[in-house]
Amino acid sequence: MKSNKRFLLFITIIAVCMLTLGSFAYAKPPVLRMATTTSTDNTALLDYMAPI
């Protein structure tokens, strides 16, 4: 009976680790949204502030 509890605990820990670490694989990169004027784009200030 004691080995069954250990096995169940081991499987539970492995499942939690897989679910936790697996979610990082599908993380989306952060999105930067900026509202600017035309002059900001024309002077290349926008490219300096948020390089792609």
PDB file of N, CA and C in Angstrom:
ATOM      1  N   MET A   1       0.826  -1.190   0.000  1.00  0.00           N
ATOM      2  CA  MET A   1       0.000   0.000   0.000  1.00  0.00           C
ATOM      3  C   MET A   1       0.873   1.258   0.000  1.00  0.00           C
ATOM      4  N   LYS A   2       2.012   1.210   0.707  1.00  0.00           N
ATOM      5  CA  LYS A   2       2.887   2.367   0.780  1.00  0.00           C
ATOM      6  C   LYS A   2       3.519   2.661  -0.581  1.00  0.00           C
ATOM      7  N   SER A   3       3.855   1.614  -1.331  1.00  0.00           N
ATOM      8  CA  SER A   3       4.458   1.834  -2.650  1.00  0.00           C
ATOM      9  C   SER A   3       3.440   2.412  -3.629  1.00  0.00           C
ATOM     10  N   ASN A   4       2.159   2.065  -3.471  1.00  0.00           N
ATOM     11  CA  ASN A   4       1.122   2.642  -4.330  1.00  0.00           C
ATOM     12  C   ASN A   4       0.991   4.142  -4.085  1.00  0.00           C
ATOM     13  N   LYS A   5       1.093   4.562  -2.834  1.00  0.00           N
ATOM     14  CA  LYS A   5       1.006   5.988  -2.515  1.00  0.00           C
ATOM     15  C   LYS A   5       2.205   6.739  -3.083  1.00  0.00           C
ATOM     16  N   ARG A   6       3.371   6.142  -2.993  1.00  0.00           N
ATOM     17  CA  ARG A   6       4.570   6.781  -3.543  1.00  0.00           C
ATOM     18  C   ARG A   6       4.473   6.899  -5.064  1.00  0.00           C
ATOM     19  N   PHE A   7       3.992   5.839  -5.696  1.00  0.00           N
ATOM     20  CA  PHE A   7       3.839   5.859  -7.145  1.00  0.00           C
ATOM     21  C   PHE A   7       2.831   6.921  -7.560  1.00  0.00           C
ATOM     22  N   LEU A   8       1.724   7.011  -6.854  1.00  0.00           N
ATOM     23  CA  LEU A   8       0.709   8.017  -7.156  1.00  0.00           C
ATOM     24  C   LEU A   8       1.264   9.424  -6.934  1.00  0.00           C
ATOM     25  N   LEU A   9       2.026   9.610  -5.884  1.00  0.00           N
ATOM     26  CA  LEU A   9       2.650  10.906  -5.622  1.00  0.00           C
ATOM     27  C   LEU A   9       3.650  11.251  -6.728  1.00  0.00           C
ATOM     28  N   PHE A  10       4.435  10.279  -7.152  1.00  0.00           N
ATOM     29  CA  PHE A  10       5.400  10.491  -8.227  1.00  0.00           C
ATOM     30  C   PHE A  10       4.702  10.880  -9.527  1.00  0.00           C
ATOM     31  N   ILE A  11       3.654  10.177  -9.875  1.00  0.00           N
ATOM     32  CA  ILE A  11       2.899  10.476 -11.100  1.00  0.00           C
ATOM     33  C   ILE A  11       2.269  11.859 -11.010  1.00  0.00           C
ATOM     34  N   THR A  12       1.753  12.219  -9.854  1.00  0.00           N
ATOM     35  CA  THR A  12       1.142  13.535  -9.666  1.00  0.00           C
ATOM     36  C   THR A  12       2.172  14.642  -9.827  1.00  0.00           C
ATOM     37  N   ILE A  13       3.339  14.462  -9.241  1.00  0.00           N
ATOM     38  CA  ILE A  13       4.395  15.472  -9.356  1.00  0.00           C
ATOM     39  C   ILE A  13       4.844  15.614 -10.809  1.00  0.00           C
ATOM     40  N   ILE A  14       5.009  14.515 -11.500  1.00  0.00           N
ATOM     41  CA  ILE A  14       5.406  14.558 -12.911  1.00  0.00           C
ATOM     42  C   ILE A  14       4.337  15.262 -13.743  1.00  0.00           C
ATOM     43  N   ALA A  15       3.071  14.963 -13.490  1.00  0.00           N
ATOM     44  CA  ALA A  15       1.987  15.590 -14.250  1.00  0.00           C
ATOM     45  C   ALA A  15       1.935  17.093 -14.011  1.00  0.00           C
ATOM     46  N   VAL A  16       2.107  17.510 -12.768  1.00  0.00           N
ATOM     47  CA  VAL A  16       2.095  18.945 -12.454  1.00  0.00           C
ATOM     48  C   VAL A  16       3.272  19.640 -13.131  1.00  0.00           C
ATOM     49  N   CYS A  17       4.432  19.030 -13.096  1.00  0.00           N
ATOM     50  CA  CYS A  17       5.609  19.623 -13.754  1.00  0.00           C
ATOM     51  C   CYS A  17       5.406  19.735 -15.260  1.00  0.00           C
ATOM     52  N   MET A  18       4.853  18.717 -15.869  1.00  0.00           N
ATOM     53  CA  MET A  18       4.631  18.752 -17.312  1.00  0.00           C
ATOM     54  C   MET A  18       3.614  19.815 -17.690  1.00  0.00           C
ATOM     55  N   LEU A  19       2.555  19.934 -16.908  1.00  0.00           N
ATOM     56  CA  LEU A  19       1.541  20.944 -17.207  1.00  0.00           C
ATOM     57  C   LEU A  19       2.079  22.349 -16.995  1.00  0.00           C
ATOM     58  N   THR A  20       2.875  22.526 -15.967  1.00  0.00           N
ATOM     59  CA  THR A  20       3.424  23.849 -15.679  1.00  0.00           C
ATOM     60  C   THR A  20       4.456  24.253 -16.723  1.00  0.00           C
ATOM     61  N   LEU A  21       5.390  23.386 -17.019  1.00  0.00           N
ATOM     62  CA  LEU A  21       6.451  23.714 -17.968  1.00  0.00           C
ATOM     63  C   LEU A  21       5.958  23.701 -19.406  1.00  0.00           C
ATOM     64  N   GLY A  22       4.949  22.918 -19.683  1.00  0.00           N
ATOM     65  CA  GLY A  22       4.400  22.864 -21.032  1.00  0.00           C
ATOM     66  C   GLY A  22       3.702  24.139 -21.441  1.00  0.00           C
ATOM     67  N   SER A  23       3.177  24.873 -20.479  1.00  0.00           N
ATOM     68  CA  SER A  23       2.479  26.108 -20.815  1.00  0.00           C
ATOM     69  C   SER A  23       3.441  27.184 -21.284  1.00  0.00           C
ATOM     70  N   PHE A  24       4.709  27.117 -20.903  1.00  0.00           N
ATOM     71  CA  PHE A  24       5.690  28.101 -21.353  1.00  0.00           C
ATOM     72  C   PHE A  24       6.037  27.916 -22.828  1.00  0.00           C
ATOM     73  N   ALA A  25       5.868  26.732 -23.344  1.00  0.00           N
ATOM     74  CA  ALA A  25       6.196  26.484 -24.744  1.00  0.00           C
ATOM     75  C   ALA A  25       5.248  27.215 -25.682  1.00  0.00           C
ATOM     76  N   TYR A  26       4.031  27.480 -25.243  1.00  0.00           N
ATOM     77  CA  TYR A  26       3.042  28.136 -26.080  1.00  0.00           C
ATOM     78  C   TYR A  26       2.851  29.601 -25.714  1.00  0.00           C
ATOM     79  N   ALA A  27       3.745  30.162 -24.942  1.00  0.00           N
ATOM     80  CA  ALA A  27       3.621  31.567 -24.557  1.00  0.00           C
ATOM     81  C   ALA A  27       3.876  32.453 -25.771  1.00  0.00           C
ATOM     82  N   LYS A  28       3.033  33.441 -25.925  1.00  0.00           N
ATOM     83  CA  LYS A  28       3.176  34.372 -27.039  1.00  0.00           C
ATOM     84  C   LYS A  28       4.138  35.487 -26.650  1.00  0.00           C
ATOM     85  N   PRO A  29       4.881  35.985 -27.612  1.00  0.00           N
ATOM     86  CA  PRO A  29       5.765  37.110 -27.299  1.00  0.00           C
ATOM     87  C   PRO A  29       4.937  38.348 -26.967  1.00  0.00           C
ATOM     88  N   PRO A  30       5.449  39.221 -26.138  1.00  0.00           N
ATOM     89  CA  PRO A  30       4.689  40.417 -25.770  1.00  0.00           C
ATOM     90  C   PRO A  30       4.489  41.335 -26.973  1.00  0.00           C
ATOM     91  N   VAL A  31       3.362  42.021 -26.969  1.00  0.00           N
ATOM     92  CA  VAL A  31       3.017  42.936 -28.053  1.00  0.00           C
ATOM     93  C   VAL A  31       3.153  44.358 -27.539  1.00  0.00           C
ATOM     94  N   LEU A  32       3.828  45.178 -28.311  1.00  0.00           N
ATOM     95  CA  LEU A  32       3.988  46.583 -27.964  1.00  0.00           C
ATOM     96  C   LEU A  32       3.122  47.402 -28.907  1.00  0.00           C
ATOM     97  N   ARG A  33       2.130  48.094 -28.358  1.00  0.00           N
ATOM     98  CA  ARG A  33       1.255  48.945 -29.165  1.00  0.00           C
ATOM     99  C   ARG A  33       1.550  50.390 -28.818  1.00  0.00           C
ATOM    100  N   MET A  34       1.785  51.166 -29.856  1.00  0.00           N
ATOM    101  CA  MET A  34       2.108  52.572 -29.643  1.00  0.00           C
ATOM    102  C   MET A  34       1.255  53.427 -30.571  1.00  0.00           C
ATOM    103  N   ALA A  35       0.712  54.496 -30.030  1.00  0.00           N
ATOM    104  CA  ALA A  35       0.000  55.483 -30.837  1.00  0.00           C
ATOM    105  C   ALA A  35       0.949  56.654 -31.050  1.00  0.00           C
ATOM    106  N   THR A  36       1.231  56.947 -32.309  1.00  0.00           N
ATOM    107  CA  THR A  36       2.198  58.003 -32.608  1.00  0.00           C
ATOM    108  C   THR A  36       1.656  58.928 -33.686  1.00  0.00           C
ATOM    109  N   THR A  37       2.382  59.962 -33.918  1.00  0.00           N
ATOM    110  CA  THR A  37       2.055  60.887 -35.004  1.00  0.00           C
ATOM    111  C   THR A  37       2.920  60.562 -36.213  1.00  0.00           C
ATOM    112  N   THR A  38       2.576  61.155 -37.332  1.00  0.00           N
ATOM    113  CA  THR A  38       3.341  60.918 -38.557  1.00  0.00           C
ATOM    114  C   THR A  38       4.773  61.418 -38.418  1.00  0.00           C
ATOM    115  N   SER A  39       4.946  62.538 -37.737  1.00  0.00           N
ATOM    116  CA  SER A  39       6.296  63.092 -37.607  1.00  0.00           C
ATOM    117  C   SER A  39       7.220  62.153 -36.833  1.00  0.00           C
ATOM    118  N   THR A  40       6.668  61.410 -35.897  1.00  0.00           N
ATOM    119  CA  THR A  40       7.487  60.447 -35.148  1.00  0.00           C
ATOM    120  C   THR A  40       8.009  59.362 -36.077  1.00  0.00           C
ATOM    121  N   ASP A  41       7.180  58.931 -37.003  1.00  0.00           N
ATOM    122  CA  ASP A  41       7.591  57.909 -37.960  1.00  0.00           C
ATOM    123  C   ASP A  41       8.554  58.489 -38.993  1.00  0.00           C
ATOM    124  N   ASN A  42       8.320  59.698 -39.439  1.00  0.00           N
ATOM    125  CA  ASN A  42       9.169  60.315 -40.466  1.00  0.00           C
ATOM    126  C   ASN A  42      10.572  60.623 -39.959  1.00  0.00           C
ATOM    127  N   THR A  43      10.723  60.905 -38.697  1.00  0.00           N
ATOM    128  CA  THR A  43      12.044  61.247 -38.155  1.00  0.00           C
ATOM    129  C   THR A  43      12.824  60.026 -37.688  1.00  0.00           C
ATOM    130  N   ALA A  44      12.270  58.856 -37.840  1.00  0.00           N
ATOM    131  CA  ALA A  44      12.878  57.588 -37.434  1.00  0.00           C
ATOM    132  C   ALA A  44      12.982  57.450 -35.917  1.00  0.00           C
ATOM    133  N   LEU A  45      12.291  58.313 -35.201  1.00  0.00           N
ATOM    134  CA  LEU A  45      12.266  58.196 -33.743  1.00  0.00           C
ATOM    135  C   LEU A  45      11.535  56.931 -33.309  1.00  0.00           C
ATOM    136  N   LEU A  46      10.517  56.567 -34.063  1.00  0.00           N
ATOM    137  CA  LEU A  46       9.762  55.354 -33.739  1.00  0.00           C
ATOM    138  C   LEU A  46      10.647  54.111 -33.856  1.00  0.00           C
ATOM    139  N   ASP A  47      11.472  54.056 -34.869  1.00  0.00           N
ATOM    140  CA  ASP A  47      12.388  52.915 -35.028  1.00  0.00           C
ATOM    141  C   ASP A  47      13.407  52.852 -33.899  1.00  0.00           C
ATOM    142  N   TYR A  48      13.808  53.996 -33.406  1.00  0.00           N
ATOM    143  CA  TYR A  48      14.765  54.047 -32.297  1.00  0.00           C
ATOM    144  C   TYR A  48      14.112  53.605 -30.987  1.00  0.00           C
ATOM    145  N   MET A  49      12.862  54.016 -30.770  1.00  0.00           N
ATOM    146  CA  MET A  49      12.171  53.708 -29.511  1.00  0.00           C
ATOM    147  C   MET A  49      11.739  52.255 -29.436  1.00  0.00           C
ATOM    148  N   ALA A  50      11.306  51.676 -30.544  1.00  0.00           N
ATOM    149  CA  ALA A  50      10.803  50.301 -30.548  1.00  0.00           C
ATOM    150  C   ALA A  50      11.399  49.538 -31.722  1.00  0.00           C
ATOM    151  N   PRO A  51      12.654  49.116 -31.635  1.00  0.00           N
ATOM    152  CA  PRO A  51      13.255  48.370 -32.747  1.00  0.00           C
ATOM    153  C   PRO A  51      12.608  46.995 -32.875  1.00  0.00           C
ATOM    154  N   ILE A  52      12.468  46.551 -34.081  1.00  0.00           N
ATOM    155  CA  ILE A  52      11.820  45.254 -34.322  1.00  0.00           C
ATOM    156  C   ILE A  52      12.876  44.198 -34.554  1.00  0.00           C
TER     157      ILE A  52
END
